[in-house]
Amino acid sequence: MIVVKFGGTSVGTTEKINHCAQMIKSQVDKGEKVVVVVSAMAGDTDRLSRMAEELKVSQDSADEIMSMGERISMRLMCAALNSLDVSSQFIDPIQEEWPVLTDANHGIADVILKETTRRVRDVIEPLLQKGIIPVLGGFIGKSQEGKVTTLGRGGSDITGVLLGHCLDADVYIVTDVKGVYSADPTTIENAQLIPCIRIEELWDLGIHGAKVMHPRSLIYKTENMTLKILSNEGLLETPGTEIVGFLDSDIQVCCDEKEKSMVSVVGETMSSAPGLLRQFSEALEAINVYSISASTFSITFIVDTDQEVSAVQALHEVICDHPLLRAVTSKNGVALITIIGRKFPQEKGVIRKIGEALENETVTIINITTSSCEVNVFVDWNDRKRALMCLDRKLKVES
Ligand code: ADP
Ligand code: ASP
Ligand code: MG
């Protein structure tokens, strides 16, 4: 069984919709069971969202309006499939059978996985058994109050992988480029197609702006699922990019087993000296640097304690040659605790919870660095076990 998701450009014209229908038919002819997810035609959601904003409608009415793009696409896709004698049926969120249930967080709703899985199986499997292709609009959900919700812009990818998860199916994401590239191929010349990418890498690419695949969709990839991104120009057999691995959806809290040291350089106008970071990186070439934090009069590197002396020596060389740098110092006994949560970008108060948990255990935070779904907290080496336990307890219980 496969789930095929077509993006906005892929369903942007009748010609393209017909081509997508052909792609499906060639799978059906091979005896494959196919579930189809469609996006709104390119530009439709933008237009609907703009109009909803101009008309100052409530957030739940805005979701209802924004869902219309996908609801048109699913009807058009069924029409194209039926004209090829491929029997299909769309499922609309207005119907009782609509399977994707979410919370009531309009505009960026979260899927209620257990209930959705049950409903997806109950609704979709019988259609497939009758030889009917189910066609669903991506991006759309329904709250327990029965209102239409949306999963967030670009959210059709979420629906595609989610259905694959619920049905134990492989998932094909059909888009306007041949797969994942080394940079956005529509703006960067010579961008190279990547045949295979680790899921963690694609997650970080998405979180940092690459539209090619919605990062939240990756939460639903299972170990056994084949997940591919490929072009809307050929058939599903075109190579594209395969995404390997799967993400741990739970919050992970772990402590690096090696003791760390802070190595700090002080100097005047630290932040405005051009080229300084290059000089530091060259000097620390052979040293693993876990974190860099800069303030007006100092810059601190966190390194393994067994590399502390080498780091101090290397940075001292830079200081001797630089008129604005004054001195270097170091301090060992630091532990690195890493906290990863795939839902952190949507959650409020993650840093507050970390702070509270450590404060209750009287553990002092020496340094903290954050990116969208990862927080690195540096604490005293002797406090690491207590810190690990209280963070684990607080973050897992309250997530
Ligand atoms: P769809 O409508 O099919 O969901 P999107 O526009 O959401 O398509 O995503 C595909 C777009 O992602 C491409 O047209 C491309 O401009 C953009 N993109 C950004 N970074 C990358 C990348 N590294 N590899 C491939 N595409 C990328
Ligand atoms: N149509 C929605 C959007 O434009 C969802 C999607 O295309 O993935 O954001
Ligand atoms: Mg997209």
Short mmCIF file of C-alpha atoms and ligand atoms in Angstrom, two decimals:
data_model
loop_
_atom_site.label_atom_id
_atom_site.label_comp_id
_atom_site.label_asym_id
_atom_site.label_seq_id
_atom_site.Cartn_x
_atom_site.Cartn_y
_atom_site.Cartn_z
CA MET A 1 0.00 0.00 0.00
CA ILE A 2 1.25 3.49 -0.81
CA VAL A 3 0.22 7.05 0.02
CA VAL A 4 0.98 9.60 -2.68
CA LYS A 5 0.90 13.30 -1.81
CA PHE A 6 0.77 15.88 -4.59
CA GLY A 7 1.92 19.41 -3.80
CA GLY A 8 0.40 22.67 -5.01
CA THR A 9 2.35 23.03 -8.25
CA SER A 10 1.67 19.39 -9.13
CA VAL A 11 -2.08 20.08 -9.16
CA GLY A 12 -1.79 23.64 -10.49
CA THR A 13 -3.32 23.07 -13.96
CA THR A 14 -5.68 20.52 -15.51
CA GLU A 15 -2.74 19.18 -17.51
CA LYS A 16 -0.78 18.58 -14.33
CA ILE A 17 -3.76 17.04 -12.53
CA ASN A 18 -4.18 14.66 -15.48
CA HIS A 19 -0.51 13.73 -15.26
CA CYS A 20 -0.88 13.01 -11.51
CA ALA A 21 -3.90 10.83 -12.28
CA GLN A 22 -1.75 8.93 -14.81
CA MET A 23 0.91 8.41 -12.16
CA ILE A 24 -1.74 6.88 -9.91
CA LYS A 25 -3.23 4.77 -12.67
CA SER A 26 0.13 3.22 -13.52
CA GLN A 27 0.40 2.07 -9.87
CA VAL A 28 -3.17 0.77 -9.78
CA ASP A 29 -2.52 -1.16 -13.01
CA LYS A 30 0.35 -2.90 -11.22
CA GLY A 31 -2.03 -3.99 -8.47
CA GLU A 32 -0.88 -1.41 -5.91
CA LYS A 33 -3.35 -0.02 -3.36
CA VAL A 34 -3.06 3.77 -3.46
CA VAL A 35 -4.27 6.54 -1.14
CA VAL A 36 -4.05 10.07 -2.56
CA VAL A 37 -3.43 13.31 -0.66
CA VAL A 38 -3.68 16.61 -2.51
CA SER A 39 -2.66 20.17 -1.71
CA ALA A 40 -4.50 23.26 -2.84
CA MET A 41 -3.51 24.50 -6.29
CA ALA A 42 -0.40 26.67 -5.97
CA GLY A 43 -1.36 30.16 -4.78
CA ASP A 44 -4.90 29.25 -3.65
CA THR A 45 -4.16 29.04 0.07
CA ASP A 46 -2.25 32.34 -0.04
CA ARG A 47 -5.23 34.01 -1.68
CA LEU A 48 -7.77 32.48 0.71
CA SER A 49 -5.66 33.36 3.73
CA ARG A 50 -5.27 36.97 2.53
CA MET A 51 -9.01 37.31 2.00
CA ALA A 52 -9.84 35.81 5.39
CA GLU A 53 -7.46 38.31 6.96
CA GLU A 54 -8.90 41.27 5.06
CA LEU A 55 -12.42 40.24 6.09
CA LYS A 56 -11.23 39.99 9.71
CA VAL A 57 -12.88 36.61 10.27
CA SER A 58 -12.33 34.53 13.42
CA GLN A 59 -9.52 31.97 13.47
CA ASP A 60 -11.92 29.01 13.14
CA SER A 61 -13.72 30.61 10.17
CA ALA A 62 -10.30 31.34 8.65
CA ASP A 63 -9.46 27.61 8.87
CA GLU A 64 -12.75 26.71 7.20
CA ILE A 65 -12.01 29.18 4.39
CA MET A 66 -8.36 28.11 4.00
CA SER A 67 -9.35 24.45 3.76
CA MET A 68 -11.30 25.19 0.58
CA GLY A 69 -8.19 25.07 -1.64
CA GLU A 70 -7.59 21.40 -0.81
CA ARG A 71 -11.31 20.66 -1.00
CA ILE A 72 -11.40 21.86 -4.59
CA SER A 73 -8.26 19.90 -5.47
CA MET A 74 -9.66 16.61 -4.16
CA ARG A 75 -12.75 16.98 -6.33
CA LEU A 76 -10.65 17.79 -9.38
CA MET A 77 -8.34 14.83 -8.73
CA CYS A 78 -11.30 12.46 -8.46
CA ALA A 79 -12.68 13.82 -11.71
CA ALA A 80 -9.33 13.19 -13.44
CA LEU A 81 -9.05 9.66 -12.00
CA ASN A 82 -12.61 8.78 -12.93
CA SER A 83 -12.00 9.98 -16.50
CA LEU A 84 -9.19 7.37 -16.66
CA ASP A 85 -11.65 4.74 -15.38
CA VAL A 86 -9.91 4.60 -12.05
CA SER A 87 -12.56 4.41 -9.40
CA SER A 88 -12.00 7.00 -6.65
CA GLN A 89 -13.82 8.79 -3.87
CA PHE A 90 -12.94 11.97 -2.01
CA ILE A 91 -13.49 12.39 1.69
CA ASP A 92 -14.47 15.89 2.76
CA PRO A 93 -14.08 17.28 6.29
CA ILE A 94 -17.80 18.02 6.33
CA GLN A 95 -18.47 14.26 6.26
CA GLU A 96 -18.82 12.22 9.43
CA GLU A 97 -16.09 9.87 8.07
CA TRP A 98 -13.36 12.54 7.92
CA PRO A 99 -10.50 10.74 9.68
CA VAL A 100 -7.87 13.34 10.68
CA LEU A 101 -8.72 14.52 14.19
CA THR A 102 -6.83 17.36 15.84
CA ASP A 103 -6.87 19.59 18.88
CA ALA A 104 -8.68 22.93 18.57
CA ASN A 105 -5.49 24.94 18.04
CA HIS A 106 -6.74 26.64 14.88
CA GLY A 107 -4.11 27.59 12.32
CA ILE A 108 -1.53 25.14 13.68
CA ALA A 109 -3.52 22.19 14.98
CA ASP A 110 -1.85 19.07 16.33
CA VAL A 111 -3.03 15.61 15.28
CA ILE A 112 -4.62 13.33 17.89
CA LEU A 113 -2.77 10.27 16.73
CA LYS A 114 -4.54 7.39 18.43
CA GLU A 115 -8.04 8.40 17.39
CA THR A 116 -6.88 9.41 13.91
CA THR A 117 -5.19 6.03 13.38
CA ARG A 118 -8.36 4.19 14.29
CA ARG A 119 -10.49 6.36 12.04
CA VAL A 120 -8.06 6.24 9.11
CA ARG A 121 -8.13 2.45 9.22
CA ASP A 122 -11.92 2.28 9.60
CA VAL A 123 -12.60 4.67 6.75
CA ILE A 124 -9.82 4.06 4.24
CA GLU A 125 -9.23 0.33 4.34
CA PRO A 126 -12.81 -0.64 3.33
CA LEU A 127 -12.59 1.69 0.30
CA LEU A 128 -9.29 0.15 -0.77
CA GLN A 129 -10.75 -3.32 -0.37
CA LYS A 130 -13.52 -2.35 -2.77
CA GLY A 131 -10.91 -1.17 -5.29
CA ILE A 132 -11.71 2.52 -4.69
CA ILE A 133 -8.91 5.09 -4.39
CA PRO A 134 -9.53 7.40 -1.42
CA VAL A 135 -8.60 11.02 -2.14
CA LEU A 136 -8.09 13.36 0.82
CA GLY A 137 -7.16 16.99 1.09
CA GLY A 138 -3.92 17.48 2.97
CA PHE A 139 -3.41 20.23 5.58
CA ILE A 140 -6.94 19.80 6.98
CA GLY A 141 -8.06 18.45 10.32
CA LYS A 142 -11.22 18.44 12.39
CA SER A 143 -11.44 19.25 16.08
CA GLN A 144 -13.44 17.23 18.58
CA GLU A 145 -16.03 20.03 18.46
CA GLY A 146 -16.47 19.18 14.77
CA LYS A 147 -14.83 22.34 13.42
CA VAL A 148 -12.40 22.36 10.51
CA THR A 149 -8.80 23.03 11.60
CA THR A 150 -5.58 23.42 9.62
CA LEU A 151 -2.21 21.91 10.43
CA GLY A 152 -0.06 24.94 9.53
CA ARG A 153 1.20 26.23 6.18
CA GLY A 154 2.82 23.52 4.08
CA GLY A 155 0.93 20.98 6.20
CA SER A 156 -0.15 18.62 3.41
CA ASP A 157 3.16 16.83 3.88
CA ILE A 158 2.06 16.13 7.45
CA THR A 159 -1.16 14.50 6.21
CA GLY A 160 0.77 12.40 3.67
CA VAL A 161 3.22 10.90 6.16
CA LEU A 162 0.54 10.66 8.85
CA LEU A 163 -1.66 8.47 6.63
CA GLY A 164 1.37 6.31 5.80
CA HIS A 165 1.95 5.93 9.55
CA CYS A 166 -1.67 4.96 10.25
CA LEU A 167 -1.89 2.50 7.34
CA ASP A 168 1.64 1.01 7.51
CA ALA A 169 2.12 2.27 3.97
CA ASP A 170 5.06 3.73 2.04
CA VAL A 171 4.81 7.43 1.23
CA TYR A 172 5.69 9.37 -1.92
CA ILE A 173 5.82 13.17 -1.75
CA VAL A 174 5.44 14.47 -5.29
CA THR A 175 6.65 18.03 -5.77
CA ASP A 176 7.98 20.57 -8.27
CA VAL A 177 11.66 19.64 -7.85
CA LYS A 178 13.39 16.27 -8.28
CA GLY A 179 13.97 15.77 -4.56
CA VAL A 180 16.09 17.33 -1.83
CA TYR A 181 19.06 19.32 -3.11
CA SER A 182 22.23 20.71 -1.55
CA ALA A 183 20.49 24.15 -1.65
CA ASP A 184 17.19 25.46 -3.00
CA PRO A 185 17.52 24.52 -6.71
CA THR A 186 15.15 27.30 -7.74
CA THR A 187 17.55 29.97 -6.50
CA ILE A 188 21.03 28.40 -6.25
CA GLU A 189 22.75 27.38 -9.46
CA ASN A 190 24.55 24.03 -9.41
CA ALA A 191 22.55 22.73 -6.45
CA GLN A 192 23.03 18.95 -6.38
CA LEU A 193 20.29 16.35 -5.95
CA ILE A 194 20.80 14.28 -2.79
CA PRO A 195 19.73 10.65 -3.43
CA CYS A 196 19.48 9.76 0.23
CA ILE A 197 19.24 11.95 3.34
CA ARG A 198 19.05 11.14 7.03
CA ILE A 199 15.79 12.19 8.63
CA GLU A 200 17.57 14.29 11.27
CA GLU A 201 19.32 16.26 8.52
CA LEU A 202 16.07 16.86 6.65
CA TRP A 203 14.40 17.89 9.91
CA ASP A 204 17.06 20.54 10.52
CA LEU A 205 16.87 21.70 6.89
CA GLY A 206 13.11 22.15 7.23
CA ILE A 207 13.26 23.81 10.64
CA HIS A 208 15.74 26.31 9.24
CA GLY A 209 13.55 27.28 6.32
CA ALA A 210 13.76 24.80 3.39
CA LYS A 211 10.16 24.36 2.24
CA VAL A 212 10.75 21.05 0.48
CA MET A 213 9.24 18.97 3.30
CA HIS A 214 7.35 20.12 6.37
CA PRO A 215 9.51 19.07 9.35
CA ARG A 216 6.49 18.09 11.47
CA SER A 217 5.59 15.48 8.87
CA LEU A 218 8.80 13.61 9.71
CA ILE A 219 7.57 12.81 13.22
CA TYR A 220 5.20 10.27 11.63
CA LYS A 221 7.80 8.36 9.64
CA THR A 222 8.18 4.85 11.04
CA GLU A 223 11.26 2.64 10.86
CA ASN A 224 9.78 0.41 8.16
CA MET A 225 8.23 3.13 6.01
CA THR A 226 9.87 4.00 2.69
CA LEU A 227 9.56 7.77 2.32
CA LYS A 228 10.55 9.47 -0.93
CA ILE A 229 10.42 12.96 -2.37
CA LEU A 230 10.30 13.11 -6.15
CA SER A 231 9.33 15.17 -9.16
CA ASN A 232 5.85 15.55 -10.62
CA GLU A 233 7.26 15.13 -14.10
CA GLY A 234 7.93 11.40 -14.35
CA LEU A 235 6.30 8.40 -12.69
CA LEU A 236 6.70 7.23 -9.10
CA GLU A 237 9.65 5.09 -10.16
CA THR A 238 11.89 8.16 -10.71
CA PRO A 239 14.71 8.10 -8.17
CA GLY A 240 14.22 11.36 -6.18
CA THR A 241 15.43 11.48 -2.60
CA GLU A 242 14.91 8.73 -0.07
CA ILE A 243 14.64 9.72 3.59
CA VAL A 244 16.22 7.22 5.93
CA GLY A 245 15.76 6.60 9.63
CA PHE A 246 13.02 7.74 11.94
CA LEU A 247 12.75 10.31 14.72
CA ASP A 248 12.22 9.66 18.36
CA SER A 249 9.09 11.68 19.08
CA ASP A 250 9.63 11.61 22.84
CA ILE A 251 11.70 14.25 24.57
CA GLN A 252 15.27 13.06 24.99
CA VAL A 253 17.48 14.21 27.85
CA CYS A 254 21.07 12.98 27.93
CA CYS A 255 24.42 13.92 29.40
CA ASP A 256 27.63 13.76 27.38
CA GLU A 257 29.85 11.24 29.14
CA LYS A 258 33.01 13.35 28.81
CA GLU A 259 33.74 16.22 31.19
CA LYS A 260 33.89 19.64 29.53
CA SER A 261 35.88 22.82 30.12
CA MET A 262 35.14 26.44 29.40
CA VAL A 263 37.97 28.29 27.70
CA SER A 264 37.45 32.05 27.63
CA VAL A 265 39.28 34.86 25.88
CA VAL A 266 38.80 38.39 27.17
CA GLY A 267 39.43 41.57 25.24
CA GLU A 268 38.17 44.99 24.38
CA THR A 269 35.47 45.46 21.70
CA MET A 270 35.31 41.71 21.28
CA SER A 271 32.10 41.75 19.30
CA SER A 272 33.21 44.32 16.74
CA ALA A 273 36.66 42.99 15.77
CA PRO A 274 36.26 41.66 12.23
CA GLY A 275 37.79 38.31 11.27
CA LEU A 276 38.24 37.27 14.89
CA LEU A 277 36.02 34.20 14.63
CA ARG A 278 38.05 32.99 11.63
CA GLN A 279 41.28 33.33 13.63
CA PHE A 280 39.77 31.47 16.57
CA SER A 281 38.45 28.65 14.36
CA GLU A 282 41.82 28.25 12.66
CA ALA A 283 43.55 28.10 16.02
CA LEU A 284 41.06 25.50 17.33
CA GLU A 285 41.20 23.43 14.15
CA ALA A 286 42.10 20.18 15.94
CA ILE A 287 39.72 20.70 18.86
CA ASN A 288 36.05 19.72 19.23
CA VAL A 289 34.11 22.84 20.15
CA TYR A 290 30.65 22.10 21.62
CA SER A 291 29.47 25.66 22.02
CA ILE A 292 30.58 29.24 21.53
CA SER A 293 29.06 32.15 23.42
CA ALA A 294 30.15 35.74 23.11
CA SER A 295 29.55 38.78 25.28
CA THR A 296 30.93 42.30 24.93
CA PHE A 297 34.27 41.64 26.64
CA SER A 298 34.72 37.88 26.28
CA ILE A 299 34.15 34.83 24.15
CA THR A 300 33.84 31.33 25.62
CA PHE A 301 34.45 27.98 23.95
CA ILE A 302 33.30 24.75 25.52
CA VAL A 303 35.67 21.87 24.81
CA ASP A 304 36.45 18.41 26.19
CA THR A 305 38.52 18.70 29.36
CA ASP A 306 41.23 16.50 27.88
CA GLN A 307 41.66 19.18 25.18
CA GLU A 308 41.54 22.16 27.55
CA VAL A 309 45.28 22.80 27.72
CA SER A 310 45.71 22.54 23.94
CA ALA A 311 42.81 24.96 23.46
CA VAL A 312 44.29 27.48 25.88
CA GLN A 313 47.68 27.24 24.16
CA ALA A 314 46.17 27.66 20.69
CA LEU A 315 44.06 30.65 21.72
CA HIS A 316 47.00 32.22 23.50
CA GLU A 317 48.86 32.34 20.17
CA VAL A 318 45.98 34.36 18.72
CA ILE A 319 46.01 36.76 21.68
CA CYS A 320 49.74 37.44 21.35
CA ASP A 321 49.21 38.58 17.75
CA HIS A 322 46.09 40.66 18.34
CA PRO A 323 46.04 44.21 19.71
CA LEU A 324 42.50 43.99 21.15
CA LEU A 325 42.73 40.64 22.91
CA ARG A 326 44.01 40.61 26.48
CA ALA A 327 44.10 37.15 28.07
CA VAL A 328 42.79 33.58 28.06
CA THR A 329 41.63 31.47 30.97
CA SER A 330 39.89 28.15 31.50
CA LYS A 331 37.77 26.25 33.98
CA ASN A 332 37.02 22.52 34.02
CA GLY A 333 34.26 20.56 35.71
CA VAL A 334 31.45 21.29 33.30
CA ALA A 335 28.81 18.81 32.13
CA LEU A 336 26.87 19.10 28.87
CA ILE A 337 23.21 18.10 29.04
CA THR A 338 21.37 17.93 25.74
CA ILE A 339 17.59 18.11 25.59
CA ILE A 340 15.89 17.35 22.27
CA GLY A 341 12.16 17.76 21.67
CA ARG A 342 10.70 17.62 18.18
CA LYS A 343 7.68 19.58 19.36
CA PHE A 344 9.67 22.36 21.08
CA PRO A 345 9.17 24.81 18.18
CA GLN A 346 5.41 24.76 18.87
CA GLU A 347 5.61 24.59 22.65
CA LYS A 348 5.62 27.53 25.00
CA GLY A 349 7.75 27.78 28.14
CA VAL A 350 10.38 25.09 27.41
CA ILE A 351 13.23 27.24 28.71
CA ARG A 352 11.14 28.27 31.73
CA LYS A 353 10.54 24.60 32.59
CA ILE A 354 14.25 23.83 32.28
CA GLY A 355 15.10 26.79 34.50
CA GLU A 356 12.48 25.84 37.11
CA ALA A 357 13.52 22.20 37.24
CA LEU A 358 17.16 23.09 37.80
CA GLU A 359 16.34 25.84 40.28
CA ASN A 360 14.27 23.44 42.40
CA GLU A 361 17.28 21.13 42.57
CA THR A 362 19.59 24.12 43.25
CA VAL A 363 21.61 23.33 40.14
CA THR A 364 23.22 26.43 38.61
CA ILE A 365 23.18 26.89 34.85
CA ILE A 366 26.70 27.76 33.71
CA ASN A 367 25.74 28.30 30.09
CA ILE A 368 22.81 27.55 27.82
CA THR A 369 22.54 27.45 24.04
CA THR A 370 19.39 26.79 22.08
CA SER A 371 18.28 25.99 18.58
CA SER A 372 14.70 25.28 17.56
CA CYS A 373 14.39 21.77 18.94
CA GLU A 374 17.55 21.32 20.97
CA VAL A 375 18.71 22.93 24.19
CA ASN A 376 22.25 22.46 25.49
CA VAL A 377 22.58 23.20 29.18
CA PHE A 378 26.00 23.33 30.84
CA VAL A 379 26.07 22.62 34.56
CA ASP A 380 28.67 21.70 37.18
CA TRP A 381 30.08 18.22 36.52
CA ASN A 382 29.17 17.13 40.06
CA ASP A 383 25.55 18.21 39.58
CA ARG A 384 25.04 16.30 36.34
CA LYS A 385 23.14 13.29 37.69
CA ARG A 386 20.70 15.43 39.67
CA ALA A 387 20.25 17.76 36.71
CA LEU A 388 19.59 14.86 34.36
CA MET A 389 17.02 13.33 36.67
CA CYS A 390 15.07 16.49 37.38
CA LEU A 391 15.01 17.57 33.72
CA ASP A 392 13.91 14.14 32.64
CA ARG A 393 11.13 14.15 35.21
CA LYS A 394 9.91 17.70 34.57
CA LEU A 395 10.04 17.67 30.77
CA LYS A 396 8.63 14.21 30.21
CA VAL A 397 5.82 14.56 32.74
CA GLU A 398 4.74 17.98 31.53
CA SER A 399 4.99 17.30 27.78
P1 ADP B 1 4.81 21.53 -2.72
O1 ADP B 1 3.82 22.54 -3.19
O2 ADP B 1 5.00 20.37 -3.65
O3 ADP B 1 4.56 21.10 -1.30
P2 ADP B 1 6.84 23.34 -1.80
O4 ADP B 1 6.90 24.65 -2.54
O5 ADP B 1 6.19 23.33 -0.47
O6 ADP B 1 6.21 22.25 -2.78
O7 ADP B 1 8.31 22.74 -1.64
C1 ADP B 1 9.13 22.57 -2.76
C2 ADP B 1 10.07 23.76 -2.87
O8 ADP B 1 11.03 23.68 -1.83
C3 ADP B 1 10.93 23.80 -4.12
O9 ADP B 1 10.24 24.39 -5.19
C4 ADP B 1 12.12 24.60 -3.68
O10 ADP B 1 11.99 25.96 -4.07
C5 ADP B 1 12.06 24.57 -2.16
N1 ADP B 1 13.33 24.16 -1.55
C6 ADP B 1 13.99 24.85 -0.59
N2 ADP B 1 15.12 24.24 -0.26
C7 ADP B 1 15.18 23.10 -0.99
C8 ADP B 1 16.13 22.05 -1.07
N3 ADP B 1 17.25 22.03 -0.31
N4 ADP B 1 15.89 21.04 -1.94
C9 ADP B 1 14.78 21.05 -2.69
N5 ADP B 1 13.85 22.03 -2.67
C10 ADP B 1 14.04 23.04 -1.83
N1 ASP B 2 -2.20 24.44 0.86
C1 ASP B 2 -1.47 24.56 2.09
C2 ASP B 2 -0.45 25.68 1.99
O1 ASP B 2 -0.31 26.29 0.94
C3 ASP B 2 -0.83 23.27 2.50
C4 ASP B 2 0.21 22.70 1.56
O2 ASP B 2 0.23 23.07 0.40
O3 ASP B 2 0.99 21.85 2.00
O4 ASP B 2 0.17 25.99 2.97
MG MG B 3 5.00 21.99 0.55
#
